[in-house]
Amino acid sequence: MPKISNKGHQMPESPIRKLVPYSEIAKKKGHKVYHLNIGQPDIKTPEIALNAVKNADIKVLEYSHSAGFDSYRTKLALSYQKIGLPIDKEDIIITTGGSEALLFAMGSTMDAGDEIIIPEPFYANYNGFSTASGVTVVPVISTLDEGFALPPISEFEKLITPKTKAILICNPGNPTGYLYSEAEINQLAELVKKHDLFLIADEVYREFTYDGFKHYSIMNIPSIAENAIMIDSVSKRYSMCGARIGCIVSKNKELMATAMKFAQARLSPPTFAQIASEAALDTPQSYFDEVITEYKERRDTLISELHKINGVKVATPKGAFYCIAQLPVQDADHFAQWLLESYDFNGETVMVAPAAGFYSTPGVGKNEVRIAYVLKKDDLIKSVQILGEALKVYKN
């Protein structure tokens, strides 16, 4: 029988999606499942984006430019400039989601066996992208006790070797909701400048900040213009996860010329999704004001309810719409599966994402879960109530 590649065997399962078969079984039993496991917002997509697709007058569904529509990149650059980011059309390549942008970034900056330093916990698919690119993830651990703040720069310096090519951050963070301060971003900027590394920042949750905190982009630091690579996406900003449109952004001409070769190899990003994404740029500020207000209320509701459960520990997120909760269990993977397979509270149960998959250090995060507060407040209250009741009867 033909053999599967070693790379294929090493590709990690998604901690977010691997429990889907169990949720399907629970639903077949007639149980209602509250999905706290996935960052799929229930916020409506802006009508202006949907209408642009409905009204598109297209006779031939042809390839776009490999870098994306010229009109979209021009308009996107202007939208960045309006929020103070010095980005021009030539600094942008449109990608099939932020995922492809990350693959382009890794492919353009790293060879097989090279290393990338990432504060953990981190978005689980960074492990997958690194494996697909033949790149080794070198984690530096941030902790719940410190609110998942940036680890000391000295911890990063200890890990830098001749194989280190980049540092990758998510800001605000998935899965922690932590928002890096301007001071922390500047510390990283000094570090990558000193060691001649790339700084890749996944900034897809830029708008989602709370309590008066503001997002600070790596693109705001002129001294690292040649080091900085920004990853962006329409998925969460406009509740357009299914569009699969993102972008890679950098002032580094050689980097962008290299990324363009990857873009040409996959031909072009999807046409209808670009039409929707370009139109979405005209979404009024009132849309975002309402969305941020809603998410802040959901965050406050979730954190308040979690604090009522004995033995549960959680840090209050400053951004995005996730949090990491530490549970009084030994194995969150087993607990999450048990919730779907063997437990219900009045015919209802919850689905969470075990957090071990958001780390690359073996054995870390075993008693943690990621919770996405993308449900309505009443559903969040009910979900946490079910979680609390389940913990009372669960046997480790």
Tab-separated table of C-alpha atoms in Angstrom:
chain	number	residue	atom	x	y	z
A	1	MET	CA	0.000	0.000	0.000
A	2	PRO	CA	1.388	3.492	-0.831
A	3	LYS	CA	2.605	5.390	2.243
A	4	ILE	CA	1.459	8.730	3.588
A	5	SER	CA	4.177	11.375	3.950
A	6	ASN	CA	5.876	12.043	7.268
A	7	LYS	CA	4.675	15.629	6.937
A	8	GLY	CA	1.117	14.344	6.585
A	9	HIS	CA	1.470	12.245	9.728
A	10	GLN	CA	2.893	15.225	11.602
A	11	MET	CA	0.086	17.612	10.597
A	12	PRO	CA	-1.820	18.341	13.810
A	13	GLU	CA	-5.567	17.922	14.108
A	14	SER	CA	-7.545	21.082	14.751
A	15	PRO	CA	-8.433	21.271	18.462
A	16	ILE	CA	-11.366	23.414	17.340
A	17	ARG	CA	-12.837	20.996	14.827
A	18	LYS	CA	-11.716	17.540	15.950
A	19	LEU	CA	-14.702	17.136	18.289
A	20	VAL	CA	-17.239	17.820	15.514
A	21	PRO	CA	-18.156	14.088	15.112
A	22	TYR	CA	-19.087	13.975	18.805
A	23	SER	CA	-21.229	17.096	18.540
A	24	GLU	CA	-23.016	15.513	15.580
A	25	ILE	CA	-23.729	12.421	17.679
A	26	ALA	CA	-25.062	14.610	20.503
A	27	LYS	CA	-27.369	16.395	18.073
A	28	LYS	CA	-28.622	13.084	16.675
A	29	LYS	CA	-29.607	12.175	20.250
A	30	GLY	CA	-31.754	15.313	20.235
A	31	HIS	CA	-29.445	17.347	22.464
A	32	LYS	CA	-28.973	21.049	21.885
A	33	VAL	CA	-25.264	21.914	21.622
A	34	TYR	CA	-24.029	25.404	22.515
A	35	HIS	CA	-20.941	26.055	20.393
A	36	LEU	CA	-18.307	27.830	22.459
A	37	ASN	CA	-15.573	26.121	20.445
A	38	ILE	CA	-15.294	28.132	17.245
A	39	GLY	CA	-14.867	31.803	16.395
A	40	GLN	CA	-17.803	31.938	14.010
A	41	PRO	CA	-19.596	35.191	14.841
A	42	ASP	CA	-23.407	35.262	14.790
A	43	ILE	CA	-23.204	38.964	13.867
A	44	LYS	CA	-24.844	39.696	10.508
A	45	THR	CA	-22.557	40.308	7.535
A	46	PRO	CA	-22.913	43.917	6.273
A	47	GLU	CA	-25.673	44.061	3.657
A	48	ILE	CA	-23.515	46.267	1.460
A	49	ALA	CA	-21.134	43.314	0.973
A	50	LEU	CA	-23.863	40.763	0.250
A	51	ASN	CA	-25.659	43.118	-2.141
A	52	ALA	CA	-22.455	43.733	-4.106
A	53	VAL	CA	-22.339	40.031	-4.946
A	54	LYS	CA	-26.063	39.824	-5.702
A	55	ASN	CA	-25.840	42.792	-8.052
A	56	ALA	CA	-22.571	41.860	-9.755
A	57	ASP	CA	-22.963	41.951	-13.539
A	58	ILE	CA	-20.475	39.290	-14.606
A	59	LYS	CA	-20.580	37.513	-17.973
A	60	VAL	CA	-17.354	35.540	-17.515
A	61	LEU	CA	-16.083	34.484	-14.090
A	62	GLU	CA	-12.413	35.001	-14.912
A	63	TYR	CA	-9.150	35.041	-13.002
A	64	SER	CA	-8.284	38.194	-11.147
A	65	HIS	CA	-4.728	39.527	-10.903
A	66	SER	CA	-2.636	37.246	-8.653
A	67	ALA	CA	-2.260	40.147	-6.203
A	68	GLY	CA	-6.031	40.701	-6.184
A	69	PHE	CA	-8.216	43.367	-7.781
A	70	ASP	CA	-6.348	46.629	-8.329
A	71	SER	CA	-9.469	48.509	-7.216
A	72	TYR	CA	-9.698	46.489	-3.987
A	73	ARG	CA	-6.027	46.953	-3.077
A	74	THR	CA	-6.273	50.692	-3.778
A	75	LYS	CA	-9.358	51.046	-1.594
A	76	LEU	CA	-7.910	48.806	1.120
A	77	ALA	CA	-4.732	50.895	1.248
A	78	LEU	CA	-6.832	54.045	1.702
A	79	SER	CA	-8.762	52.381	4.536
A	80	TYR	CA	-5.468	51.587	6.295
A	81	GLN	CA	-4.238	55.148	5.798
A	82	LYS	CA	-7.433	56.459	7.420
A	83	ILE	CA	-6.479	54.640	10.642
A	84	GLY	CA	-2.897	55.890	10.506
A	85	LEU	CA	-1.155	52.926	8.861
A	86	PRO	CA	1.311	54.028	6.124
A	87	ILE	CA	0.307	51.328	3.633
A	88	ASP	CA	0.189	51.710	-0.153
A	89	LYS	CA	-1.454	49.489	-2.764
A	90	GLU	CA	1.951	48.018	-3.709
A	91	ASP	CA	2.417	46.807	-0.113
A	92	ILE	CA	-0.642	44.496	-0.336
A	93	ILE	CA	-1.266	41.064	-1.846
A	94	ILE	CA	-4.808	39.723	-1.479
A	95	THR	CA	-4.895	36.120	-0.282
A	96	THR	CA	-7.381	33.325	0.196
A	97	GLY	CA	-7.975	34.090	3.856
A	98	GLY	CA	-5.443	35.099	6.471
A	99	SER	CA	-4.380	31.437	6.436
A	100	GLU	CA	-2.880	31.695	2.954
A	101	ALA	CA	-1.228	34.987	3.918
A	102	LEU	CA	0.540	33.196	6.786
A	103	LEU	CA	1.627	30.389	4.464
A	104	PHE	CA	2.995	32.975	2.008
A	105	ALA	CA	4.820	34.723	4.867
A	106	MET	CA	6.429	31.511	6.094
A	107	GLY	CA	7.235	30.322	2.576
A	108	SER	CA	8.854	33.653	1.715
A	109	THR	CA	10.984	33.981	4.843
A	110	MET	CA	11.876	30.460	5.978
A	111	ASP	CA	13.395	27.260	4.630
A	112	ALA	CA	12.814	23.713	5.875
A	113	GLY	CA	14.360	23.357	9.327
A	114	ASP	CA	14.272	27.075	10.129
A	115	GLU	CA	12.670	28.269	13.354
A	116	ILE	CA	9.910	30.699	14.254
A	117	ILE	CA	9.365	31.916	17.822
A	118	ILE	CA	5.718	32.254	18.888
A	119	PRO	CA	4.314	33.240	22.306
A	120	GLU	CA	1.982	30.463	23.373
A	121	PRO	CA	-0.872	29.719	23.643
A	122	PHE	CA	-1.382	30.674	20.005
A	123	TYR	CA	-3.872	30.137	17.186
A	124	ALA	CA	-3.761	26.370	16.708
A	125	ASN	CA	-3.314	26.481	12.938
A	126	TYR	CA	0.089	28.157	13.355
A	127	ASN	CA	1.251	24.624	14.199
A	128	GLY	CA	-0.306	23.334	10.964
A	129	PHE	CA	1.089	26.138	8.787
A	130	SER	CA	4.553	25.575	10.270
A	131	THR	CA	4.387	21.828	9.668
A	132	ALA	CA	3.212	22.382	6.088
A	133	SER	CA	6.151	24.768	5.571
A	134	GLY	CA	8.725	22.479	7.216
A	135	VAL	CA	9.333	25.114	9.884
A	136	THR	CA	9.970	24.419	13.577
A	137	VAL	CA	7.870	26.320	16.120
A	138	VAL	CA	9.874	27.469	19.136
A	139	PRO	CA	7.378	28.465	21.839
A	140	VAL	CA	7.837	31.036	24.565
A	141	ILE	CA	5.187	30.524	27.222
A	142	SER	CA	2.858	33.259	28.438
A	143	THR	CA	0.748	32.435	31.471
A	144	LEU	CA	-2.792	32.899	32.680
A	145	ASP	CA	-1.444	34.262	35.984
A	146	GLU	CA	0.173	37.122	34.017
A	147	GLY	CA	-2.977	37.595	31.910
A	148	PHE	CA	-1.030	36.190	28.908
A	149	ALA	CA	1.077	39.345	28.673
A	150	LEU	CA	4.166	39.328	26.459
A	151	PRO	CA	6.858	37.186	28.136
A	152	PRO	CA	10.068	39.048	29.075
A	153	ILE	CA	12.230	39.866	26.043
A	154	SER	CA	15.072	38.004	27.761
A	155	GLU	CA	13.029	34.810	27.311
A	156	PHE	CA	12.876	35.448	23.551
A	157	GLU	CA	16.614	36.176	23.356
A	158	LYS	CA	17.432	32.845	25.009
A	159	LEU	CA	15.641	31.051	22.169
A	160	ILE	CA	17.228	32.847	19.202
A	161	THR	CA	19.605	30.638	17.189
A	162	PRO	CA	21.150	30.891	13.685
A	163	LYS	CA	18.018	29.065	12.455
A	164	THR	CA	15.617	31.673	13.895
A	165	LYS	CA	14.049	33.669	11.072
A	166	ALA	CA	10.954	35.296	12.567
A	167	ILE	CA	8.771	36.024	15.562
A	168	LEU	CA	5.016	35.621	15.108
A	169	ILE	CA	2.368	37.277	17.273
A	170	CYS	CA	-1.417	37.527	17.125
A	171	ASN	CA	-2.650	40.928	18.298
A	172	PRO	CA	-5.254	40.955	19.808
A	173	GLY	CA	-4.682	37.305	20.537
A	174	ASN	CA	-6.525	34.181	19.565
A	175	PRO	CA	-7.016	32.218	21.862
A	176	THR	CA	-6.261	34.511	24.825
A	177	GLY	CA	-7.871	37.835	23.892
A	178	TYR	CA	-4.706	39.579	25.094
A	179	LEU	CA	-3.955	42.955	23.490
A	180	TYR	CA	-0.258	43.863	23.294
A	181	SER	CA	0.575	47.362	24.482
A	182	GLU	CA	2.536	49.890	22.425
A	183	ALA	CA	5.474	49.328	24.779
A	184	GLU	CA	5.392	45.564	24.218
A	185	ILE	CA	5.237	45.975	20.429
A	186	ASN	CA	8.186	48.370	20.575
A	187	GLN	CA	10.182	45.861	22.636
A	188	LEU	CA	9.608	43.237	19.937
A	189	ALA	CA	10.541	45.775	17.258
A	190	GLU	CA	13.886	46.455	18.948
A	191	LEU	CA	14.506	42.715	19.265
A	192	VAL	CA	13.875	41.859	15.597
A	193	LYS	CA	15.949	44.867	14.510
A	194	LYS	CA	18.823	43.776	16.747
A	195	HIS	CA	18.805	40.171	15.480
A	196	ASP	CA	17.742	40.920	11.872
A	197	LEU	CA	14.525	38.877	12.083
A	198	PHE	CA	11.072	39.266	10.579
A	199	LEU	CA	8.193	40.254	12.864
A	200	ILE	CA	4.936	38.746	11.600
A	201	ALA	CA	1.805	40.160	13.214
A	202	ASP	CA	-1.599	38.551	12.722
A	203	GLU	CA	-3.831	41.600	13.220
A	204	VAL	CA	-7.173	40.216	12.042
A	205	TYR	CA	-8.943	41.224	15.296
A	206	ARG	CA	-7.677	44.821	15.198
A	207	GLU	CA	-11.091	46.454	15.704
A	208	PHE	CA	-12.074	44.255	18.639
A	209	THR	CA	-10.629	46.089	21.638
A	210	TYR	CA	-12.361	46.987	24.905
A	211	ASP	CA	-12.181	49.182	28.019
A	212	GLY	CA	-10.576	52.091	26.172
A	213	PHE	CA	-7.542	50.071	25.049
A	214	LYS	CA	-6.265	50.788	21.525
A	215	HIS	CA	-4.603	48.499	19.015
A	216	TYR	CA	-1.016	49.340	18.062
A	217	SER	CA	0.173	47.926	14.738
A	218	ILE	CA	3.687	46.873	13.805
A	219	MET	CA	3.147	48.927	10.631
A	220	ASN	CA	3.321	52.061	12.808
A	221	ILE	CA	7.055	51.569	13.448
A	222	PRO	CA	9.190	53.025	10.602
A	223	SER	CA	12.424	51.528	11.940
A	224	ILE	CA	11.229	47.973	11.190
A	225	ALA	CA	9.687	48.640	7.775
A	226	GLU	CA	11.936	45.925	6.275
A	227	ASN	CA	11.191	43.467	9.106
A	228	ALA	CA	7.423	43.880	9.498
A	229	ILE	CA	4.843	41.593	7.873
A	230	MET	CA	1.181	42.207	8.713
A	231	ILE	CA	-1.488	39.545	8.215
A	232	ASP	CA	-5.102	40.666	7.840
A	233	SER	CA	-8.514	39.224	6.953
A	234	VAL	CA	-12.161	40.173	6.434
A	235	SER	CA	-13.395	37.083	8.289
A	236	LYS	CA	-14.049	38.500	11.736
A	237	ARG	CA	-14.094	42.237	10.954
A	238	TYR	CA	-17.184	41.932	8.758
A	239	SER	CA	-18.408	38.521	9.969
A	240	MET	CA	-17.404	37.117	6.561
A	241	CYS	CA	-15.568	33.918	7.539
A	242	GLY	CA	-16.839	32.117	4.448
A	243	ALA	CA	-15.468	34.726	2.054
A	244	ARG	CA	-11.912	33.463	2.594
A	245	ILE	CA	-10.272	36.786	1.822
A	246	GLY	CA	-7.220	38.118	3.612
A	247	CYS	CA	-3.971	39.828	2.738
A	248	ILE	CA	-0.254	39.919	3.405
A	249	VAL	CA	1.142	43.438	3.875
A	250	SER	CA	4.747	44.617	3.998
A	251	LYS	CA	6.942	47.565	2.956
A	252	ASN	CA	9.762	45.088	2.210
A	253	LYS	CA	9.902	45.002	-1.618
A	254	GLU	CA	11.959	41.803	-1.852
A	255	LEU	CA	9.616	40.026	0.548
A	256	MET	CA	6.536	41.090	-1.424
A	257	ALA	CA	8.116	40.091	-4.754
A	258	THR	CA	8.778	36.658	-3.259
A	259	ALA	CA	5.254	36.365	-1.853
A	260	MET	CA	3.976	37.304	-5.303
A	261	LYS	CA	5.563	34.153	-6.732
A	262	PHE	CA	3.548	32.088	-4.246
A	263	ALA	CA	0.452	34.094	-5.209
A	264	GLN	CA	1.052	33.389	-8.904
A	265	ALA	CA	1.476	29.676	-8.201
A	266	ARG	CA	-2.048	29.525	-6.802
A	267	LEU	CA	-3.269	31.808	-9.636
A	268	SER	CA	-5.689	34.227	-7.948
A	269	PRO	CA	-7.964	34.867	-4.971
A	270	PRO	CA	-11.716	34.223	-5.476
A	271	THR	CA	-13.592	36.816	-7.535
A	272	PHE	CA	-17.005	37.023	-5.836
A	273	ALA	CA	-15.381	37.143	-2.400
A	274	GLN	CA	-13.195	40.063	-3.497
A	275	ILE	CA	-16.283	41.884	-4.762
A	276	ALA	CA	-17.907	41.423	-1.335
A	277	SER	CA	-14.731	42.420	0.526
A	278	GLU	CA	-14.202	45.570	-1.529
A	279	ALA	CA	-17.809	46.628	-0.929
A	280	ALA	CA	-17.467	45.856	2.788
A	281	LEU	CA	-14.899	48.660	3.081
A	282	ASP	CA	-17.852	51.080	2.849
A	283	THR	CA	-19.445	49.606	5.986
A	284	PRO	CA	-20.431	52.534	8.252
A	285	GLN	CA	-18.680	53.067	11.584
A	286	SER	CA	-22.027	52.570	13.340
A	287	TYR	CA	-21.842	48.859	12.408
A	288	PHE	CA	-18.538	48.461	14.261
A	289	ASP	CA	-19.697	50.555	17.218
A	290	GLU	CA	-22.671	48.226	17.702
A	291	VAL	CA	-20.557	45.097	17.243
A	292	ILE	CA	-17.910	46.212	19.766
A	293	THR	CA	-20.594	47.146	22.309
A	294	GLU	CA	-22.215	43.738	21.841
A	295	TYR	CA	-18.942	41.825	22.233
A	296	LYS	CA	-17.937	43.781	25.322
A	297	GLU	CA	-21.283	42.929	26.942
A	298	ARG	CA	-20.814	39.284	25.972
A	299	ARG	CA	-17.290	39.267	27.373
A	300	ASP	CA	-18.437	40.784	30.657
A	301	THR	CA	-21.303	38.283	30.886
A	302	LEU	CA	-19.049	35.301	30.186
A	303	ILE	CA	-16.296	36.299	32.618
A	304	SER	CA	-18.823	37.116	35.345
A	305	GLU	CA	-20.538	33.728	34.948
A	306	LEU	CA	-17.253	31.783	34.836
A	307	HIS	CA	-16.134	33.423	38.079
A	308	LYS	CA	-19.181	31.858	39.771
A	309	ILE	CA	-17.877	28.313	39.167
A	310	ASN	CA	-15.654	26.835	41.875
A	311	GLY	CA	-12.148	26.055	40.670
A	312	VAL	CA	-12.384	27.932	37.365
A	313	LYS	CA	-9.720	30.534	36.623
A	314	VAL	CA	-9.919	33.029	33.752
A	315	ALA	CA	-8.149	36.211	32.638
A	316	THR	CA	-10.258	39.086	31.308
A	317	PRO	CA	-9.560	39.577	27.579
A	318	LYS	CA	-8.744	43.090	26.328
A	319	GLY	CA	-9.553	42.239	22.717
A	320	ALA	CA	-10.778	39.696	20.122
A	321	PHE	CA	-13.635	37.451	21.331
A	322	TYR	CA	-11.928	34.546	23.068
A	323	CYS	CA	-10.673	33.657	26.490
A	324	ILE	CA	-8.700	30.799	28.012
A	325	ALA	CA	-10.312	29.252	31.082
A	326	GLN	CA	-8.526	26.894	33.458
A	327	LEU	CA	-10.882	24.155	34.674
A	328	PRO	CA	-10.662	21.878	37.747
A	329	VAL	CA	-10.005	18.838	35.504
A	330	GLN	CA	-6.851	16.905	34.628
A	331	ASP	CA	-7.582	16.406	30.939
A	332	ALA	CA	-9.689	19.016	29.120
A	333	ASP	CA	-9.641	16.892	25.941
A	334	HIS	CA	-11.391	14.065	27.754
A	335	PHE	CA	-13.774	16.461	29.487
A	336	ALA	CA	-14.729	18.173	26.217
A	337	GLN	CA	-15.446	14.816	24.561
A	338	TRP	CA	-17.388	13.616	27.615
A	339	LEU	CA	-19.576	16.737	27.500
A	340	LEU	CA	-20.742	15.776	24.017
A	341	GLU	CA	-20.684	12.007	24.256
A	342	SER	CA	-21.987	11.291	27.749
A	343	TYR	CA	-23.504	14.384	29.329
A	344	ASP	CA	-26.520	16.604	28.999
A	345	PHE	CA	-28.303	19.019	31.313
A	346	ASN	CA	-31.999	19.010	30.522
A	347	GLY	CA	-31.229	17.882	26.983
A	348	GLU	CA	-28.502	20.486	26.411
A	349	THR	CA	-24.704	20.468	26.438
A	350	VAL	CA	-21.751	22.613	25.381
A	351	MET	CA	-18.821	22.280	23.014
A	352	VAL	CA	-15.497	23.831	23.999
A	353	ALA	CA	-12.038	23.757	22.405
A	354	PRO	CA	-9.396	21.978	24.534
A	355	ALA	CA	-6.497	24.405	24.910
A	356	ALA	CA	-3.601	21.924	24.701
A	357	GLY	CA	-3.875	22.229	20.912
A	358	PHE	CA	-3.089	25.947	21.210
A	359	TYR	CA	0.340	25.155	22.657
A	360	SER	CA	3.282	23.393	21.068
A	361	THR	CA	4.986	22.580	24.384
A	362	PRO	CA	3.896	19.006	25.257
A	363	GLY	CA	1.718	18.698	28.349
A	364	VAL	CA	0.977	22.426	28.717
A	365	GLY	CA	-2.643	23.623	28.750
A	366	LYS	CA	-4.040	20.171	29.558
A	367	ASN	CA	-6.541	21.613	32.043
A	368	GLU	CA	-7.528	24.636	29.926
A	369	VAL	CA	-10.159	25.320	27.282
A	370	ARG	CA	-10.662	28.145	24.823
A	371	ILE	CA	-14.110	29.721	24.870
A	372	ALA	CA	-15.371	31.933	22.050
A	373	TYR	CA	-18.009	34.410	23.198
A	374	VAL	CA	-19.776	34.554	19.851
A	375	LEU	CA	-23.188	33.583	21.240
A	376	LYS	CA	-25.950	35.824	22.540
A	377	LYS	CA	-25.733	36.739	26.223
A	378	ASP	CA	-28.625	34.471	27.284
A	379	ASP	CA	-26.954	31.549	25.511
A	380	LEU	CA	-23.628	32.336	27.187
A	381	ILE	CA	-25.306	32.317	30.607
A	382	LYS	CA	-26.989	28.986	29.848
A	383	SER	CA	-23.742	27.527	28.455
A	384	VAL	CA	-21.737	28.406	31.560
A	385	GLN	CA	-24.528	27.070	33.777
A	386	ILE	CA	-24.304	23.744	31.920
A	387	LEU	CA	-20.511	23.801	32.256
A	388	GLY	CA	-20.804	24.357	36.009
A	389	GLU	CA	-23.316	21.530	36.440
A	390	ALA	CA	-21.159	19.213	34.343
A	391	LEU	CA	-18.070	19.913	36.444
A	392	LYS	CA	-19.997	18.893	39.583
A	393	VAL	CA	-20.508	15.362	38.263
A	394	TYR	CA	-17.491	14.836	36.001
A	395	LYS	CA	-14.979	12.254	37.234
A	396	ASN	CA	-11.366	13.032	36.304
